[in-house]
mmCIF file of C-alpha atoms in Angstrom:
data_model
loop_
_atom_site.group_PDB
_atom_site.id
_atom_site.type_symbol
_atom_site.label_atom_id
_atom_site.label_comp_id
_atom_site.label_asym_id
_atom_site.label_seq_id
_atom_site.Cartn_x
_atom_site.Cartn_y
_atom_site.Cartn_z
ATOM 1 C CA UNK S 75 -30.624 -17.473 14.009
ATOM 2 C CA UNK S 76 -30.676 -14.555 11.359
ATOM 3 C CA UNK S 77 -29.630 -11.155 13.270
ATOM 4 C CA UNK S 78 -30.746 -7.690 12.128
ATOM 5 C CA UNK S 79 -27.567 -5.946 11.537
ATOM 6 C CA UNK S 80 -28.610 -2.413 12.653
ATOM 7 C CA UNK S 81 -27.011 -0.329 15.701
ATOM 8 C CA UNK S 82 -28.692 -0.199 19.246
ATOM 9 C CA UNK S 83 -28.455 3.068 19.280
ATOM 10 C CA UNK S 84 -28.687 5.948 16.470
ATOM 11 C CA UNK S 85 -28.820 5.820 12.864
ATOM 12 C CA UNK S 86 -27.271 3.709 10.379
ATOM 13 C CA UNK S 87 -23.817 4.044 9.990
ATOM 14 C CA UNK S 88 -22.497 5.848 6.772
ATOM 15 C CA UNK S 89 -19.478 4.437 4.187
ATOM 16 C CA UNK S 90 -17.199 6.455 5.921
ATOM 17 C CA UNK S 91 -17.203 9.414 8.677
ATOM 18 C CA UNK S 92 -17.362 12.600 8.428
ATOM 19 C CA UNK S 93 -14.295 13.719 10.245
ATOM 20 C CA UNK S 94 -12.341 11.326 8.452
ATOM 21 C CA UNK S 95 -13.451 12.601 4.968
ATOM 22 C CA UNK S 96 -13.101 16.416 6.328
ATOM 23 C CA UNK S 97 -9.365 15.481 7.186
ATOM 24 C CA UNK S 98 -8.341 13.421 4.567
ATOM 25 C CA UNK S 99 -9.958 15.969 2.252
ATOM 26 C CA UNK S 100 -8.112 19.117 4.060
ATOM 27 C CA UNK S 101 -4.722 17.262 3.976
ATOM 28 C CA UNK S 102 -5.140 17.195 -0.020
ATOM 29 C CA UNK S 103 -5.928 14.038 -0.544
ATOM 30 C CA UNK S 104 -9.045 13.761 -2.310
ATOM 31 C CA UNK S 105 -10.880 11.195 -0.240
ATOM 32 C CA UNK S 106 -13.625 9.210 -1.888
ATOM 33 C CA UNK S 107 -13.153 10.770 -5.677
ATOM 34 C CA UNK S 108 -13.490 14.211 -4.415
ATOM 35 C CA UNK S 109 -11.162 16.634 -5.195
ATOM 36 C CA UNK S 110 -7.940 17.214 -4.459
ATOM 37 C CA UNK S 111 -7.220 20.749 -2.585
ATOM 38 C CA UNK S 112 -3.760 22.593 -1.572
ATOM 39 C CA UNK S 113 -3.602 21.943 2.129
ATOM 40 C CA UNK S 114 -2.135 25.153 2.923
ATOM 41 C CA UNK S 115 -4.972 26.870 0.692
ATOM 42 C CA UNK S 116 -7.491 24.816 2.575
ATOM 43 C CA UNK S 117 -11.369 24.879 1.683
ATOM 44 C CA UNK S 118 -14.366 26.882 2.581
ATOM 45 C CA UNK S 119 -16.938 25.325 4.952
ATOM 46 C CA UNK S 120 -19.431 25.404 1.921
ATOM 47 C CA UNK S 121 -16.790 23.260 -0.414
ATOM 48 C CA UNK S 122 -16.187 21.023 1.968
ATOM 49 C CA UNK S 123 -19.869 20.207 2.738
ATOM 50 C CA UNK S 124 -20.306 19.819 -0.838
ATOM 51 C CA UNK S 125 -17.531 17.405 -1.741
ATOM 52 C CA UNK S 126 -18.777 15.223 1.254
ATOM 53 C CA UNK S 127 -22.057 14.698 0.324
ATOM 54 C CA UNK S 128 -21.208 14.297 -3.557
ATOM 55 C CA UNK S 129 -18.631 11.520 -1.414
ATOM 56 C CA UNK S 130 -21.672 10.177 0.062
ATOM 57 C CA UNK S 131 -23.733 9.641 -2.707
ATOM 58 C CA UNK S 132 -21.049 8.240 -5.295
ATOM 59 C CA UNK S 133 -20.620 5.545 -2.163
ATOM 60 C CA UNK S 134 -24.969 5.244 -2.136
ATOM 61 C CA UNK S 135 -24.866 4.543 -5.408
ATOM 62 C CA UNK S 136 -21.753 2.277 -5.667
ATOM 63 C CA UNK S 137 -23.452 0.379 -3.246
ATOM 64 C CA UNK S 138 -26.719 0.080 -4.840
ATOM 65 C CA UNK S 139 -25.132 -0.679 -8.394
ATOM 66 C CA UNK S 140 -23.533 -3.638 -6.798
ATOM 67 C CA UNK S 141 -26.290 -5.485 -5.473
ATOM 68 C CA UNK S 142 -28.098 -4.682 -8.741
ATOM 69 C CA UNK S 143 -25.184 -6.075 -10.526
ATOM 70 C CA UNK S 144 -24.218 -9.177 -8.259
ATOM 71 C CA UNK S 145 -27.875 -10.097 -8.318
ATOM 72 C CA UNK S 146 -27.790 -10.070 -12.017
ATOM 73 C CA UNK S 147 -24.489 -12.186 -11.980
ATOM 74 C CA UNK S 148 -26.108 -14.690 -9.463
ATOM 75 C CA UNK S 149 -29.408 -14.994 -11.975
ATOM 76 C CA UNK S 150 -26.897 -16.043 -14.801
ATOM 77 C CA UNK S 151 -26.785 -12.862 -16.700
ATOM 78 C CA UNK S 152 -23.448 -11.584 -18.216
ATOM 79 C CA UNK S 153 -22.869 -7.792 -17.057
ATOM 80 C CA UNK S 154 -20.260 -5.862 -19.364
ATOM 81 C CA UNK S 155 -18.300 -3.153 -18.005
ATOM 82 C CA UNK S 156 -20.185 -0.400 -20.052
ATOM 83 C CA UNK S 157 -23.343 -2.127 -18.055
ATOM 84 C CA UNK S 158 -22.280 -2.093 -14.997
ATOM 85 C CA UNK S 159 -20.747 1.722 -15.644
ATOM 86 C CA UNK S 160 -24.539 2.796 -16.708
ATOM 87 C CA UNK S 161 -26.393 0.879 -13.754
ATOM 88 C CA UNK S 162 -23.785 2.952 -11.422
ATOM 89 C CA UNK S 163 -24.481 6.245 -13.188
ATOM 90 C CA UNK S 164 -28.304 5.379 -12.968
ATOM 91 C CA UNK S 165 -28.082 5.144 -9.500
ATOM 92 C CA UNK S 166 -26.158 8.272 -8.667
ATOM 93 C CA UNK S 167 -28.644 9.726 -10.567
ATOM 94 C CA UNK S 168 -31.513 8.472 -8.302
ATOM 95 C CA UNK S 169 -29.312 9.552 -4.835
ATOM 96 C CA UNK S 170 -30.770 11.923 -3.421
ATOM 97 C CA UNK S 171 -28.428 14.719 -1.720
ATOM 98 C CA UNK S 172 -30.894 14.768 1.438
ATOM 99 C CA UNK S 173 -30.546 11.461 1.682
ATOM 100 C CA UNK S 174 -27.017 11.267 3.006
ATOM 101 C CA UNK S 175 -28.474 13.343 5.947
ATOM 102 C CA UNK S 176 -25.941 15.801 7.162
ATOM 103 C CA UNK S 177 -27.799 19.051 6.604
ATOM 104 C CA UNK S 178 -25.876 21.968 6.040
ATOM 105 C CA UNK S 179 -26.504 23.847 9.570
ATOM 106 C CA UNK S 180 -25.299 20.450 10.644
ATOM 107 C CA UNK S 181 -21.915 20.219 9.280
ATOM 108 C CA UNK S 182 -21.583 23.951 10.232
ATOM 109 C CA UNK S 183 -21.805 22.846 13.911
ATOM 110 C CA UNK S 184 -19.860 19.747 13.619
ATOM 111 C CA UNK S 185 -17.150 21.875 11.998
ATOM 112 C CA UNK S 186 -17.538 24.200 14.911
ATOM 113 C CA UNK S 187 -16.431 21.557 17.509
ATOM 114 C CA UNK S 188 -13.548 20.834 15.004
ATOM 115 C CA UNK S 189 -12.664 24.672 15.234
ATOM 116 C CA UNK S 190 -13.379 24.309 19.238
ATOM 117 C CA UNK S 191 -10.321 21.643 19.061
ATOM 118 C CA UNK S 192 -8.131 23.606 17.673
ATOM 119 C CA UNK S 193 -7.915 21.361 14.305
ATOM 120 C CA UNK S 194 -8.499 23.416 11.886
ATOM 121 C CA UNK S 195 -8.413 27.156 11.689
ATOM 122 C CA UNK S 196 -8.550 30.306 9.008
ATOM 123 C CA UNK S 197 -6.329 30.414 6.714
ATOM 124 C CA UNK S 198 -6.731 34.361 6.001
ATOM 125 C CA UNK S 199 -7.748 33.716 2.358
ATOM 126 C CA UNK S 200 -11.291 34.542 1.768
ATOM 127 C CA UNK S 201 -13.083 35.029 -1.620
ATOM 128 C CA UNK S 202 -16.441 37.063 -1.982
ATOM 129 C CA UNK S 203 -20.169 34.998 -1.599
ATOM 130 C CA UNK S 204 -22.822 36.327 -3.509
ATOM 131 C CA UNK S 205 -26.992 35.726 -2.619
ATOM 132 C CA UNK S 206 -29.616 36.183 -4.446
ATOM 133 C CA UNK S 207 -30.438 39.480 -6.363
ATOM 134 C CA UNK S 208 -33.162 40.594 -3.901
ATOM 135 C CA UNK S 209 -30.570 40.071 -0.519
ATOM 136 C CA UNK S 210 -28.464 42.031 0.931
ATOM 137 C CA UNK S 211 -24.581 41.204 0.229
ATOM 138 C CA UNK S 212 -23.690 38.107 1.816
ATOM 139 C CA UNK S 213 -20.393 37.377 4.235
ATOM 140 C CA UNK S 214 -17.341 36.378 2.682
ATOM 141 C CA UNK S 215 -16.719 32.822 2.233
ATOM 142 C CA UNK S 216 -13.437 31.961 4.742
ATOM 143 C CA UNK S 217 -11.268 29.132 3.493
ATOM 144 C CA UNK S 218 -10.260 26.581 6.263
ATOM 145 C CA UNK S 219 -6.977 24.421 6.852
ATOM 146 C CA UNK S 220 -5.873 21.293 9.673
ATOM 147 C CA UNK S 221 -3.588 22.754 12.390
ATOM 148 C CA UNK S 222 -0.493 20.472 13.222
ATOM 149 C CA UNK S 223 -2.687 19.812 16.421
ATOM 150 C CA UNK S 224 -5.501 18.829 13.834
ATOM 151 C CA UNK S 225 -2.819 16.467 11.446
ATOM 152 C CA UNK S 226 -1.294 15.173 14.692
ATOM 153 C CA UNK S 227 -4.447 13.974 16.458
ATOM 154 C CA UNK S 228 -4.754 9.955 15.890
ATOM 155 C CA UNK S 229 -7.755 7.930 14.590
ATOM 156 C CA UNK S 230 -9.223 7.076 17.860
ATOM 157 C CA UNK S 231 -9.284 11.119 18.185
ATOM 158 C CA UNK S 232 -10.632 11.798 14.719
ATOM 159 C CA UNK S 233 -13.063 9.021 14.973
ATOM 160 C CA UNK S 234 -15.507 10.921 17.561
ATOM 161 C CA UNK S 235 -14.395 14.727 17.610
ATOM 162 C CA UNK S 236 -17.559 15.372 19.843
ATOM 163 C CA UNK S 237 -16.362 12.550 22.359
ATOM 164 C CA UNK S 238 -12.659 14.472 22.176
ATOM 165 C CA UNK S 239 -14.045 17.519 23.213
ATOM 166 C CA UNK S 240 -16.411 16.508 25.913
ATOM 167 C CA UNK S 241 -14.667 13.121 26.823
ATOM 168 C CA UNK S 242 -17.279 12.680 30.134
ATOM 169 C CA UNK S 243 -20.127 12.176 27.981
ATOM 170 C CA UNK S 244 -18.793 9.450 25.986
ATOM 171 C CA UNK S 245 -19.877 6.732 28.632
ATOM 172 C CA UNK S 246 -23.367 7.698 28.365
ATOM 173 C CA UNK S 247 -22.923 7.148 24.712
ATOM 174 C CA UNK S 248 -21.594 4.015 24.996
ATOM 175 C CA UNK S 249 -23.270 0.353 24.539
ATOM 176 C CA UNK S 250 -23.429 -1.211 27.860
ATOM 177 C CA UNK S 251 -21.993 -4.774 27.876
ATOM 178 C CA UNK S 252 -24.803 -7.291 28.239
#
């Protein structure tokens, strides 16, 4: 019997979480080819946003190159490394940013439950945003770092921040056992 591997409940899941690449990437470590930061600098909301969904789609596309390129392997064909490099580039090219789904005003409210946790907070460093000519002057952009609360928190925290900071409504998130 051929099973449909798909949650019950919610979307698809993603290469890797969002939490997880928002840590990794404010403890400097450059998770999924993104940049590497100074912790203590930390990131602005915006930057961070921005080297997770570039994360996201170098994943989409990694993914998609594969299949392209194991399919070709299975049909007999020979794929060189400069072939395989261009079918990858090709399909980061076709990712689109929307598809990786986290909309800005999103992140900005899953950060805010992050903030809520006390696992990451301002770091006092700030640069000037700009808009449009025709706006009026936009808010400065506030750079972000992990607290030791925020570094010290384990996986099975990190994995659901929502669930950390509202723990009772994790049961009725929960797949009940057949």
């Amino acid at each position: 019997m051929v099973e449909a591997l798909r949650p019950t409940r919610g979307g698809f899941l993603r290469p890797f979480r969002a939490a997880r690449f928002i840590r990794e990437f404010l403890l400097g470590n450059g998770p999924e080819g993104s940049r590497v930061i100074d912790p203590e600098l930390g990131a602005t909301q915006s930057d961070i946003n921005y080297e997770y969904k570039e994360a996201l789609a170098r994943a989409t596309a990694r993914e998609h190159a594969e299949k392209i390129i194991s399919s070709l392997v299975l049909s007999g064909a020979d794929v060189t490394e400069e072939e395989a490099e261009a079918t990858y580039q090709q399909e980061l090219r076709r990712v689109s940013r929307k598809f990786t789904h986290m909309r800005y005003h999103s992140f900005l409210v899953y950060f805010g439950v992050l903030k809520r946790l006390a696992w990451v907070k301002r770091t006092g460093e700030t640069e000037p945003s700009s808009m449009q000519d025709s706006y009026p002057s936009a808010p400065d952009r506030v750079y972000y770092r992990l607290t030791p609360e925020g570094i010290e928190a384990g996986d099975e925290e990190w994995s659901n921040p929502l669930f950390t900071l509202y723990p009772e409504i994790r049961a009725n998130h929960m797949k009940k056992p057949a």
